[in-house]
Every structure is written in structure tokens, then in C-alpha cells.
Tab-separated table of C-alpha atoms in Angstrom:
chain	number	residue	atom	x	y	z
A	1	UNK	CA	104.561	92.252	156.530
A	2	UNK	CA	104.509	88.515	157.228
A	3	UNK	CA	105.353	86.033	154.469
A	4	UNK	CA	101.776	84.780	153.975
A	5	UNK	CA	100.390	88.303	153.600
A	6	UNK	CA	103.261	89.180	151.266
A	7	UNK	CA	102.441	86.118	149.130
A	8	UNK	CA	98.708	86.965	149.066
A	9	UNK	CA	99.425	90.564	148.064
A	10	UNK	CA	101.669	89.386	145.250
A	11	UNK	CA	98.986	86.953	144.020
A	12	UNK	CA	96.413	89.747	144.067
A	13	UNK	CA	98.757	92.061	142.210
A	14	UNK	CA	99.369	89.417	139.523
A	15	UNK	CA	95.646	88.665	139.155
A	16	UNK	CA	94.760	92.332	138.819
A	17	UNK	CA	97.451	92.792	136.153
A	18	UNK	CA	96.261	89.717	134.205
A	19	UNK	CA	92.641	90.866	134.366
A	20	UNK	CA	93.610	94.399	133.349
A	21	UNK	CA	95.583	93.152	130.352
A	22	UNK	CA	92.804	90.793	129.244
A	23	UNK	CA	90.119	93.463	129.571
A	24	UNK	CA	92.288	95.993	127.771
A	25	UNK	CA	92.707	93.569	124.878
A	26	UNK	CA	88.977	92.764	124.671
A	27	UNK	CA	87.849	96.377	125.059
A	28	UNK	CA	90.310	97.630	122.447
A	29	UNK	CA	88.888	95.062	119.981
A	30	UNK	CA	85.325	96.100	120.856
A	31	UNK	CA	86.257	99.764	120.375
A	32	UNK	CA	88.438	99.383	117.273
A	33	UNK	CA	85.647	100.700	115.013
A	34	UNK	CA	84.618	103.317	117.572
A	35	UNK	CA	85.674	106.936	117.599
A	36	UNK	CA	86.433	106.682	121.336
A	37	UNK	CA	89.137	105.125	123.478
A	38	UNK	CA	88.216	103.284	126.681
A	39	UNK	CA	89.665	106.180	128.691
A	40	UNK	CA	87.472	108.670	126.809
A	41	UNK	CA	84.405	106.467	127.375
A	42	UNK	CA	85.107	106.407	131.101
A	43	UNK	CA	85.598	110.180	131.273
A	44	UNK	CA	82.354	110.729	129.344
A	45	UNK	CA	80.572	108.312	131.676
A	46	UNK	CA	81.759	110.353	134.669
A	47	UNK	CA	80.620	113.591	133.009
A	48	UNK	CA	77.198	112.152	132.192
A	49	UNK	CA	76.672	110.953	135.756
A	50	UNK	CA	77.251	114.337	137.393
A	51	UNK	CA	75.673	117.761	137.159
A	52	UNK	CA	78.142	120.579	136.793
A	53	UNK	CA	81.379	118.590	136.710
A	54	UNK	CA	84.585	120.591	136.363
A	55	UNK	CA	88.033	119.694	135.076
A	56	UNK	CA	89.359	119.870	138.642
A	57	UNK	CA	86.721	117.410	139.875
A	58	UNK	CA	87.558	114.964	137.062
A	59	UNK	CA	91.286	115.243	137.846
A	60	UNK	CA	90.622	114.486	141.493
A	61	UNK	CA	88.355	111.528	140.729
A	62	UNK	CA	90.795	109.936	138.277
A	63	UNK	CA	94.034	110.983	140.002
A	64	UNK	CA	95.247	112.654	136.823
A	65	UNK	CA	97.049	115.932	136.285
A	66	UNK	CA	95.180	118.918	134.865
A	67	UNK	CA	97.374	118.709	131.775
A	68	UNK	CA	96.476	115.083	131.071
A	69	UNK	CA	92.778	115.669	131.692
A	70	UNK	CA	92.815	118.839	129.576
A	71	UNK	CA	94.159	116.847	126.630
A	72	UNK	CA	91.288	114.359	126.949
A	73	UNK	CA	88.639	117.086	127.317
A	74	UNK	CA	90.131	119.096	124.423
A	75	UNK	CA	89.949	116.057	122.153
A	76	UNK	CA	86.368	115.290	123.207
A	77	UNK	CA	85.436	118.938	122.595
A	78	UNK	CA	87.126	118.972	119.167
A	79	UNK	CA	85.130	115.877	118.208
A	80	UNK	CA	81.893	117.500	119.365
A	81	UNK	CA	81.227	115.178	122.315
A	82	UNK	CA	81.527	117.705	125.158
A	83	UNK	CA	81.108	121.420	125.741
A	84	UNK	CA	82.730	123.690	128.284
A	85	UNK	CA	80.055	125.965	129.718
A	86	UNK	CA	80.265	128.946	132.021
A	87	UNK	CA	79.866	128.046	135.682
A	88	UNK	CA	77.588	130.630	137.313
A	89	UNK	CA	78.815	129.597	140.779
A	90	UNK	CA	82.526	129.971	139.930
A	91	UNK	CA	83.557	131.808	136.771
A	92	UNK	CA	87.129	130.464	137.000
A	93	UNK	CA	86.023	126.823	136.602
A	94	UNK	CA	84.021	125.867	133.561
A	95	UNK	CA	81.427	123.101	133.674
A	96	UNK	CA	81.877	120.220	131.252
A	97	UNK	CA	78.733	118.687	129.746
A	98	UNK	CA	78.017	116.084	127.091
A	99	UNK	CA	76.511	117.221	123.826
A	100	UNK	CA	73.643	115.316	122.220
A	101	UNK	CA	76.220	113.701	119.944
A	102	UNK	CA	78.318	112.777	122.992
A	103	UNK	CA	75.339	111.228	124.764
A	104	UNK	CA	74.478	109.196	121.656
A	105	UNK	CA	78.003	107.855	121.067
A	106	UNK	CA	78.431	107.147	124.786
A	107	UNK	CA	75.185	105.148	124.906
A	108	UNK	CA	76.128	103.071	121.842
A	109	UNK	CA	79.672	102.469	123.084
A	110	UNK	CA	78.537	101.552	126.613
A	111	UNK	CA	76.062	99.059	125.114
A	112	UNK	CA	78.890	97.386	123.159
A	113	UNK	CA	81.151	97.276	126.220
A	114	UNK	CA	78.330	96.007	128.461
A	115	UNK	CA	77.597	93.195	125.989
A	116	UNK	CA	81.273	92.226	125.781
A	117	UNK	CA	81.700	92.247	129.558
A	118	UNK	CA	78.490	90.242	129.916
A	119	UNK	CA	79.977	87.547	127.697
A	120	UNK	CA	83.219	87.582	129.712
A	121	UNK	CA	81.369	87.122	133.003
A	122	UNK	CA	78.722	84.722	131.724
A	123	UNK	CA	80.116	81.807	133.782
A	124	UNK	CA	79.688	83.720	137.055
A	125	UNK	CA	76.511	83.627	139.115
A	126	UNK	CA	74.838	86.813	140.340
A	127	UNK	CA	76.026	85.959	143.845
A	128	UNK	CA	79.619	85.582	142.643
A	129	UNK	CA	79.404	88.909	140.800
A	130	UNK	CA	78.045	90.618	143.917
A	131	UNK	CA	80.842	89.120	146.016
A	132	UNK	CA	83.493	90.257	143.520
A	133	UNK	CA	81.997	93.763	143.403
A	134	UNK	CA	81.958	93.977	147.190
A	135	UNK	CA	85.568	92.781	147.464
A	136	UNK	CA	86.833	95.082	144.719
A	137	UNK	CA	84.974	98.039	146.231
A	138	UNK	CA	86.702	97.327	149.556
A	139	UNK	CA	90.077	97.051	147.786
A	140	UNK	CA	89.389	100.370	146.051
A	141	UNK	CA	88.579	102.004	149.412
A	142	UNK	CA	91.833	100.690	150.856
A	143	UNK	CA	93.894	101.862	147.883
A	144	UNK	CA	92.268	105.322	147.846
A	145	UNK	CA	92.736	105.650	151.602
A	146	UNK	CA	96.404	104.717	151.312
A	147	UNK	CA	96.883	107.189	148.461
A	148	UNK	CA	95.240	109.995	150.473
A	149	UNK	CA	97.416	109.212	153.498
A	150	UNK	CA	100.514	109.219	151.293
A	151	UNK	CA	99.502	112.571	149.770
A	152	UNK	CA	98.932	114.020	153.234
A	153	UNK	CA	102.337	112.772	154.382
A	154	UNK	CA	104.021	114.223	151.273
A	155	UNK	CA	102.266	117.577	151.803
A	156	UNK	CA	103.528	117.610	155.396
A	157	UNK	CA	107.123	117.179	154.180
A	158	UNK	CA	106.940	120.298	151.989
């Protein structure tokens, strides 16, 4: 990698870390009176956006182990936010769905987070937001592609 690209990658890495830390701080304050963590909100958002989502599908989407995802789903189930239902297409994999209570708490929490993020991005124009979204989506594609290639290479070594 040439020096300029190395420098740009390091700047990007630092910016992403700073943004992540700032957002984590803001979102934890927004959620401090909530029953949910930001991670749980995101998992519930993924569940609500899909029909018939399984634990395996969530693990794949979030690049988490089954054990880690099971802990999250177990906690959400204990709190009455999700249910595990029988999957008629595959009896080995249960479908995870939001309960009415889960839908309600997710809606309220997403509204709070949306309002907070709106305040954080208030100085940006719609065009700037669209440009940022496009660039971050491209970065996400690149990162996911690199991770898939790395996984394929590691599988080939076994």
C-alpha cells in the first residue's frame, strides 16, 4: 500500500472510531431510562424488518456467534419482547418474531434514537447526508466483501 493510501486509511479508521465513540455515548444517554440496549434495539429492528427470521440468519447478518446471539434473543424473550415460533419449513430452526410489547418498545425507542440522531446531524444538508450514506454503504460493501474473502481463504486452509 502506498504512503498516501496508508495515511487516508488511518484517517478513516480514526474518524470511524471517533464517530462510534460519540454515538455510543449519546445513544447510551438516550437509552439510560430504556429497558433496551442499543444492540438489542438493532437486533429487534432486524427481526421486525424480516418475515421468518431465524437465529442463524441473525448471526450471519451481524457476524456474531450463535452463542452471543442466543444470549441476546434469550434476554429479549425473557423480557417478553420476542417469541420463538415453530418454523413449518424447517423444524430445526425456530422463527423469531416480535411480540406486541416488543413492537411497542421498539417503536418508542427508535423514535427517541431518531430524534437524537436528527439533532446530531442537523447541520448537514440532505445532499450531504445522501453523500455520506452512499459513501458509507460503499465502505460497508468493501468491508463485507473483504470479510467474505477472508472467510473463504480460511475455510480453504482447513
